[in-house]
Short mmCIF file of C-alpha atoms and ligand atoms in Angstrom, two decimals:
data_model
loop_
_atom_site.label_atom_id
_atom_site.label_comp_id
_atom_site.label_asym_id
_atom_site.label_seq_id
_atom_site.Cartn_x
_atom_site.Cartn_y
_atom_site.Cartn_z
CA MET A 1 -14.21 17.02 5.96
CA SER A 2 -11.91 17.39 8.91
CA ALA A 3 -8.65 19.56 8.34
CA PRO A 4 -5.59 17.41 7.72
CA THR A 5 -3.53 16.51 10.68
CA GLY A 6 -0.20 15.34 10.59
CA GLY A 7 -0.61 14.78 7.03
CA SER A 8 -4.04 12.47 7.47
CA VAL A 9 -7.14 13.29 6.47
CA VAL A 10 -10.59 11.91 7.49
CA GLU A 11 -13.63 11.52 5.63
CA ARG A 12 -17.23 10.50 6.65
CA ALA A 13 -18.91 7.70 4.85
CA HIS A 14 -22.41 8.00 5.49
CA ALA A 15 -25.22 4.99 5.49
CA LYS A 16 -27.93 5.42 2.78
CA VAL A 17 -31.75 3.85 2.74
CA ASN A 18 -33.82 3.60 -0.41
CA LEU A 19 -36.95 5.49 -0.06
CA HIS A 20 -38.34 4.17 -3.27
CA LEU A 21 -36.50 1.00 -5.44
CA ARG A 22 -38.25 -0.46 -8.52
CA ILE A 23 -36.08 -3.00 -10.69
CA LEU A 24 -37.01 -2.03 -14.20
CA ALA A 25 -35.36 -4.66 -16.39
CA ARG A 26 -32.32 -7.06 -16.88
CA GLU A 27 -29.72 -6.37 -19.09
CA ALA A 28 -28.00 -9.27 -21.25
CA GLY A 29 -24.94 -9.09 -18.80
CA GLY A 30 -27.02 -9.93 -15.86
CA TYR A 31 -27.07 -6.39 -14.33
CA HIS A 32 -30.40 -4.81 -13.87
CA GLN A 33 -31.77 -1.67 -14.72
CA LEU A 34 -33.50 0.13 -11.92
CA GLU A 35 -34.89 3.66 -10.64
CA THR A 36 -34.53 4.42 -6.95
CA VAL A 37 -34.41 7.39 -4.62
CA PHE A 38 -31.49 7.51 -2.19
CA GLN A 39 -31.24 9.15 1.28
CA ALA A 40 -28.41 9.54 3.02
CA LEU A 41 -28.30 9.05 7.13
CA GLU A 42 -26.26 10.52 9.71
CA LEU A 43 -25.22 6.99 10.72
CA HIS A 44 -21.60 6.99 9.27
CA ASP A 45 -18.06 5.18 9.24
CA THR A 46 -15.02 7.14 9.02
CA VAL A 47 -12.05 6.49 6.76
CA GLU A 48 -8.56 7.98 7.37
CA ALA A 49 -5.74 8.43 5.16
CA THR A 50 -2.44 9.01 5.75
CA PRO A 51 0.24 9.53 2.78
CA GLU A 52 2.40 6.32 2.41
CA GLY A 53 4.30 4.64 -0.54
CA GLY A 54 1.55 1.60 -1.28
CA VAL A 55 -2.16 1.20 -0.24
CA SER A 56 -2.87 -0.55 2.77
CA LEU A 57 -6.23 -1.22 4.99
CA SER A 58 -6.86 -1.67 8.42
CA VAL A 59 -10.61 -1.84 9.62
CA ASP A 60 -11.60 -0.95 13.34
CA GLY A 61 -15.09 -1.70 14.85
CA SER A 62 -17.24 -4.94 15.60
CA ILE A 63 -18.61 -5.05 12.06
CA GLU A 64 -17.55 -8.40 10.15
CA THR A 65 -16.48 -6.93 6.85
CA GLY A 66 -14.56 -10.30 5.26
CA PRO A 67 -11.31 -10.20 3.56
CA ILE A 68 -9.27 -6.85 3.32
CA ASP A 69 -8.60 -7.51 -0.63
CA ASP A 70 -12.03 -7.77 -1.21
CA ASN A 71 -13.05 -4.51 0.75
CA LEU A 72 -14.44 -2.06 -1.54
CA VAL A 73 -11.98 0.67 0.07
CA MET A 74 -9.10 -1.14 -0.88
CA ARG A 75 -10.68 -1.76 -4.65
CA ALA A 76 -11.37 1.74 -4.66
CA ALA A 77 -7.84 3.01 -3.46
CA LEU A 78 -6.23 0.73 -6.07
CA ALA A 79 -8.33 1.75 -8.65
CA PHE A 80 -7.64 5.32 -7.88
CA VAL A 81 -3.60 4.88 -7.66
CA ASP A 82 -3.87 2.96 -10.99
CA ALA A 83 -5.81 5.69 -12.92
CA HIS A 84 -3.99 8.63 -11.55
CA GLY A 85 -0.62 7.50 -10.26
CA GLY A 86 0.68 9.76 -7.37
CA GLY A 87 1.34 8.15 -3.94
CA GLY A 88 -0.88 5.56 -2.11
CA ALA A 89 -2.24 6.05 1.64
CA ARG A 90 -2.26 3.95 4.95
CA LEU A 91 -6.06 3.69 5.06
CA ARG A 92 -8.04 3.02 8.51
CA LEU A 93 -11.59 2.45 8.37
CA THR A 94 -13.84 2.70 11.32
CA LYS A 95 -16.93 0.34 11.00
CA ARG A 96 -20.16 1.31 12.27
CA ILE A 97 -22.67 0.71 9.49
CA PRO A 98 -23.65 -3.02 9.24
CA ALA A 99 -22.63 -4.77 6.28
CA GLY A 100 -24.66 -7.00 3.92
CA ALA A 101 -27.53 -4.65 5.33
CA GLY A 102 -28.63 -2.39 2.16
CA LEU A 103 -27.29 0.68 3.76
CA GLY A 104 -24.51 1.24 1.13
CA GLY A 105 -21.88 1.15 3.82
CA GLY A 106 -19.19 -0.47 1.48
CA SER A 107 -20.15 1.82 -1.31
CA SER A 108 -20.00 4.97 1.01
CA ASP A 109 -16.49 3.56 2.49
CA ALA A 110 -15.46 3.37 -1.19
CA ALA A 111 -16.45 7.03 -1.93
CA ALA A 112 -15.06 8.48 1.24
CA ALA A 113 -11.45 6.58 0.62
CA LEU A 114 -11.65 8.24 -2.88
CA ARG A 115 -12.59 11.77 -1.77
CA ALA A 116 -9.55 11.16 1.22
CA LEU A 117 -7.07 9.96 -1.68
CA ASP A 118 -7.84 12.86 -3.79
CA ARG A 119 -7.33 15.27 -0.93
CA LEU A 120 -4.01 13.97 -0.20
CA ARG A 121 -2.98 15.10 -3.82
CA PRO A 122 -1.22 18.46 -4.11
CA GLU A 123 -3.86 19.09 -6.96
CA PRO A 124 -7.16 17.40 -6.25
CA LEU A 125 -8.96 15.82 -9.39
CA GLY A 126 -12.34 16.94 -8.07
CA THR A 127 -15.79 14.77 -8.29
CA ALA A 128 -15.99 13.92 -12.06
CA ALA A 129 -12.70 11.88 -11.72
CA LEU A 130 -13.58 10.29 -8.83
CA LEU A 131 -17.06 9.24 -10.11
CA GLU A 132 -15.61 7.63 -13.15
CA ILE A 133 -13.69 5.57 -10.58
CA GLY A 134 -16.64 5.17 -8.24
CA ALA A 135 -19.14 3.79 -10.71
CA THR A 136 -16.52 0.86 -11.49
CA VAL A 137 -16.19 -0.24 -7.94
CA GLY A 138 -20.02 -0.52 -7.04
CA SER A 139 -23.57 0.81 -8.37
CA ASP A 140 -24.13 2.72 -5.10
CA VAL A 141 -20.89 4.71 -5.11
CA PRO A 142 -21.65 7.60 -7.39
CA PHE A 143 -24.36 8.30 -4.89
CA HIS A 144 -21.91 8.60 -2.03
CA LEU A 145 -19.68 10.91 -4.07
CA CYS A 146 -22.43 13.42 -5.39
CA GLY A 147 -22.41 15.31 -2.12
CA ALA A 148 -26.48 15.59 -2.16
CA PRO A 149 -28.14 14.04 0.75
CA ARG A 150 -30.88 12.74 -1.54
CA ALA A 151 -30.73 11.51 -5.03
CA PHE A 152 -32.93 10.09 -7.70
CA ALA A 153 -30.59 7.44 -9.33
CA TRP A 154 -31.38 5.10 -12.53
CA GLY A 155 -29.39 2.79 -14.95
CA ARG A 156 -27.51 0.74 -12.39
CA GLY A 157 -28.07 3.57 -10.11
CA GLU A 158 -25.06 5.37 -11.30
CA ARG A 159 -27.07 7.99 -12.99
CA LEU A 160 -28.24 10.96 -10.69
CA LEU A 161 -30.35 13.65 -10.20
CA ARG A 162 -29.64 15.41 -7.13
CA LEU A 163 -32.61 16.56 -4.92
CA GLN A 164 -33.10 18.76 -2.26
CA ALA A 165 -33.75 16.77 0.96
CA PRO A 166 -36.46 18.19 3.60
CA PRO A 167 -35.50 18.60 6.99
CA SER A 168 -33.96 15.68 9.10
CA ARG A 169 -36.41 13.30 10.41
CA PRO A 170 -35.72 10.53 12.92
CA VAL A 171 -35.15 6.87 11.18
CA LEU A 172 -34.83 3.66 13.06
CA VAL A 173 -32.74 1.27 11.06
CA ILE A 174 -33.60 -2.70 12.39
CA ASP A 175 -30.29 -4.72 11.62
CA PRO A 176 -31.57 -8.43 11.81
CA GLY A 177 -28.06 -9.82 12.75
CA PHE A 178 -27.60 -11.58 9.05
CA ALA A 179 -26.20 -10.22 5.80
CA ILE A 180 -27.94 -10.50 2.25
CA ALA A 181 -25.51 -10.35 -0.77
CA THR A 182 -27.08 -7.90 -3.25
CA GLY A 183 -26.21 -10.50 -6.15
CA ALA A 184 -28.16 -13.27 -4.44
CA ALA A 185 -31.23 -10.84 -3.81
CA PHE A 186 -31.07 -9.93 -7.46
CA GLY A 187 -31.23 -13.56 -8.26
CA TRP A 188 -34.26 -14.03 -5.78
CA TYR A 189 -36.15 -11.15 -7.68
CA ASP A 190 -35.47 -12.71 -11.20
CA GLU A 191 -36.71 -16.18 -9.93
CA LYS A 192 -39.95 -14.45 -8.46
CA GLU A 193 -40.45 -12.12 -11.49
CA ALA A 194 -40.16 -15.32 -14.07
CA ALA A 195 -42.81 -16.96 -11.64
CA HIS A 196 -45.15 -14.42 -11.08
CA GLY A 197 -44.65 -11.46 -13.76
CA ALA A 198 -44.21 -8.01 -12.22
CA VAL A 199 -46.79 -5.49 -12.92
CA PRO A 200 -45.28 -2.08 -12.79
CA ARG A 201 -46.56 0.81 -10.46
CA ALA A 202 -46.22 4.51 -11.73
CA PHE A 203 -43.89 6.37 -9.73
CA ASP A 204 -44.02 10.17 -9.59
CA LEU A 205 -40.61 11.79 -8.41
CA ASP A 206 -42.52 14.78 -7.27
CA ASP A 207 -43.82 12.95 -4.37
CA LEU A 208 -40.24 12.60 -3.10
CA ARG A 209 -39.01 15.95 -4.30
CA PHE A 210 -39.07 17.52 -0.79
CA ASP A 211 -41.15 15.27 1.11
CA TRP A 212 -41.07 11.61 2.76
CA PRO A 213 -42.89 8.44 1.32
CA ASP A 214 -45.87 6.80 3.07
CA ALA A 215 -46.53 3.09 3.93
CA SER A 216 -47.32 2.55 0.26
CA ALA A 217 -43.55 3.24 -0.81
CA VAL A 218 -42.28 0.32 -2.93
CA ASN A 219 -39.13 -1.72 -2.98
CA ASP A 220 -39.20 -4.24 -5.60
CA PHE A 221 -36.87 -6.45 -3.38
CA GLU A 222 -39.25 -6.74 -0.67
CA ASP A 223 -41.39 -9.58 -2.19
CA PRO A 224 -38.53 -11.77 -3.05
CA VAL A 225 -36.45 -11.14 0.12
CA PHE A 226 -39.23 -11.34 2.51
CA ALA A 227 -40.31 -14.64 0.92
CA ARG A 228 -36.81 -16.06 2.00
CA HIS A 229 -36.90 -13.79 5.39
CA PRO A 230 -40.52 -13.67 6.51
CA GLY A 231 -39.07 -12.27 9.80
CA LEU A 232 -38.32 -9.11 7.96
CA ARG A 233 -41.68 -8.57 6.60
CA ALA A 234 -42.92 -8.69 10.59
CA VAL A 235 -40.35 -6.08 11.50
CA LYS A 236 -41.84 -3.83 8.38
CA ALA A 237 -45.21 -4.29 10.19
CA LEU A 238 -44.02 -3.69 13.72
CA LEU A 239 -42.09 -0.28 12.66
CA LEU A 240 -45.50 0.63 10.98
CA SER A 241 -47.61 -0.18 13.95
CA THR A 242 -44.92 1.73 16.04
CA GLY A 243 -45.81 4.79 14.36
CA ALA A 244 -43.26 5.10 11.21
CA ARG A 245 -44.76 7.06 8.39
CA ALA A 246 -43.15 4.73 6.33
CA ALA A 247 -40.95 1.29 6.77
CA LEU A 248 -39.23 -0.30 3.99
CA LEU A 249 -36.51 -2.70 3.35
CA SER A 250 -33.34 -0.86 2.40
CA GLY A 251 -32.10 -1.85 -0.89
CA SER A 252 -31.51 -5.52 -1.07
CA GLY A 253 -31.67 -5.83 2.91
CA ALA A 254 -31.50 -7.18 5.34
CA CYS A 255 -32.09 -4.34 7.16
CA VAL A 256 -35.57 -2.56 7.32
CA PHE A 257 -35.92 0.75 8.13
CA GLY A 258 -38.77 3.38 9.60
CA VAL A 259 -39.09 7.26 8.90
CA PHE A 260 -40.70 8.87 11.77
CA ASP A 261 -42.29 12.23 11.88
CA ASP A 262 -41.84 12.82 15.54
CA ASP A 263 -38.69 12.13 17.86
CA ALA A 264 -40.61 11.07 20.98
CA VAL A 265 -42.57 8.64 18.72
CA ALA A 266 -39.31 7.05 17.37
CA ALA A 267 -37.97 6.72 20.92
CA GLU A 268 -40.84 4.95 22.24
CA ALA A 269 -41.13 2.86 18.98
CA ALA A 270 -37.43 2.25 19.30
CA ALA A 271 -37.84 0.70 22.68
CA ARG A 272 -40.92 -1.51 21.77
CA VAL A 273 -39.15 -2.80 18.80
CA GLN A 274 -36.02 -3.70 20.74
CA ASP A 275 -38.57 -5.47 23.46
CA SER A 276 -40.07 -7.39 20.60
CA LEU A 277 -36.96 -8.35 18.93
CA PRO A 278 -34.09 -8.88 21.38
CA ALA A 279 -31.76 -10.60 18.86
CA ALA A 280 -32.00 -7.42 16.32
CA ARG A 281 -30.17 -4.26 16.77
CA VAL A 282 -31.87 -1.27 16.74
CA LEU A 283 -29.98 1.78 15.43
CA ALA A 284 -31.27 5.06 16.09
CA THR A 285 -30.08 7.74 13.47
CA ARG A 286 -31.55 10.65 11.28
CA SER A 287 -31.69 11.91 7.77
CA ILE A 288 -29.42 14.44 6.63
CA GLY A 289 -31.57 17.38 5.75
O1 C5P B 1 -22.71 -2.79 -8.00
P1 C5P B 1 -22.45 -3.97 -6.87
O2 C5P B 1 -21.18 -4.69 -6.57
O3 C5P B 1 -23.42 -3.38 -5.69
O4 C5P B 1 -23.39 -5.14 -7.21
C1 C5P B 1 -23.38 -6.63 -6.74
C2 C5P B 1 -24.04 -7.43 -7.72
O5 C5P B 1 -25.55 -7.19 -7.77
C3 C5P B 1 -23.72 -7.59 -8.91
O6 C5P B 1 -22.75 -8.22 -9.19
C4 C5P B 1 -24.73 -7.91 -9.67
O7 C5P B 1 -25.10 -9.12 -9.86
C5 C5P B 1 -26.11 -7.40 -8.89
N1 C5P B 1 -26.48 -6.18 -9.31
C6 C5P B 1 -27.25 -6.01 -10.30
N2 C5P B 1 -27.92 -4.94 -10.97
C7 C5P B 1 -27.35 -3.48 -10.46
C8 C5P B 1 -26.73 -3.72 -9.40
C9 C5P B 1 -25.93 -4.98 -9.03
O8 C5P B 1 -27.77 -7.07 -11.07
N3 C5P B 1 -27.92 -2.63 -10.75
#
């Protein structure tokens, strides 16, 4: 990303949304097979790495991220040093992406930390080595390492087909102000699945190869998550009523996002959503094209 200054490197950690997400099967170990389309957003955190003997992490910004030792940046950095030796780094994470939001912030931070640590090596290991570590840190980390603004992912989300993204579009991300743990959301899905049985709908990847979804886009987390947080269903309806061409829960939530065709419509929608939901945070960003 930016050139090293005083021995430090800085990497951007972009947020993602899921333009499509289907949960396909539950593995014996409890993990789920899924298929999804990731789209990167301009909204980002930054990770700065300065060479140092051990690994340490400080976090700036107003986002609550929990204990440092549980931070995916820390876990990724320790896994990197364990696997490949060499020096460690003092890591500084500047947080803007809400946590527990379905925006892949923690995974993206981990990916940025791996890229930064690799750049500090006299001979960088390259993406393949980082992907191997990344997949052990979190299911969304590989997407954030793959370098594509859009990708189709399957398996646990670690198998990727890079896609070309269409030109940048305005995206509104609505942060309701509470977090949802991914593991809990999968559990809610499993309960609902047992109760009702899911009827899979066919998905044609060509629809999202160089285009945007419409209001019929699918995220299998919506039913179980909206059942527990009905306010989120209302946020989705509000975004669609303000002119979003598509609005979905992102990942397992708790954020809901809308994709807009037009900047003026998006700006007006942001004001209307903020008026209707004074407790929510409306983040206006764009997709990466
Ligand atoms: O991979 P990540 O750490 O984000 O996953 C958090 C939790 O979500 C896992 O511990 C697991 O319970 C659940 N999960 C799953 N299937 C996936 C990804 C995550 O069941 N494909």
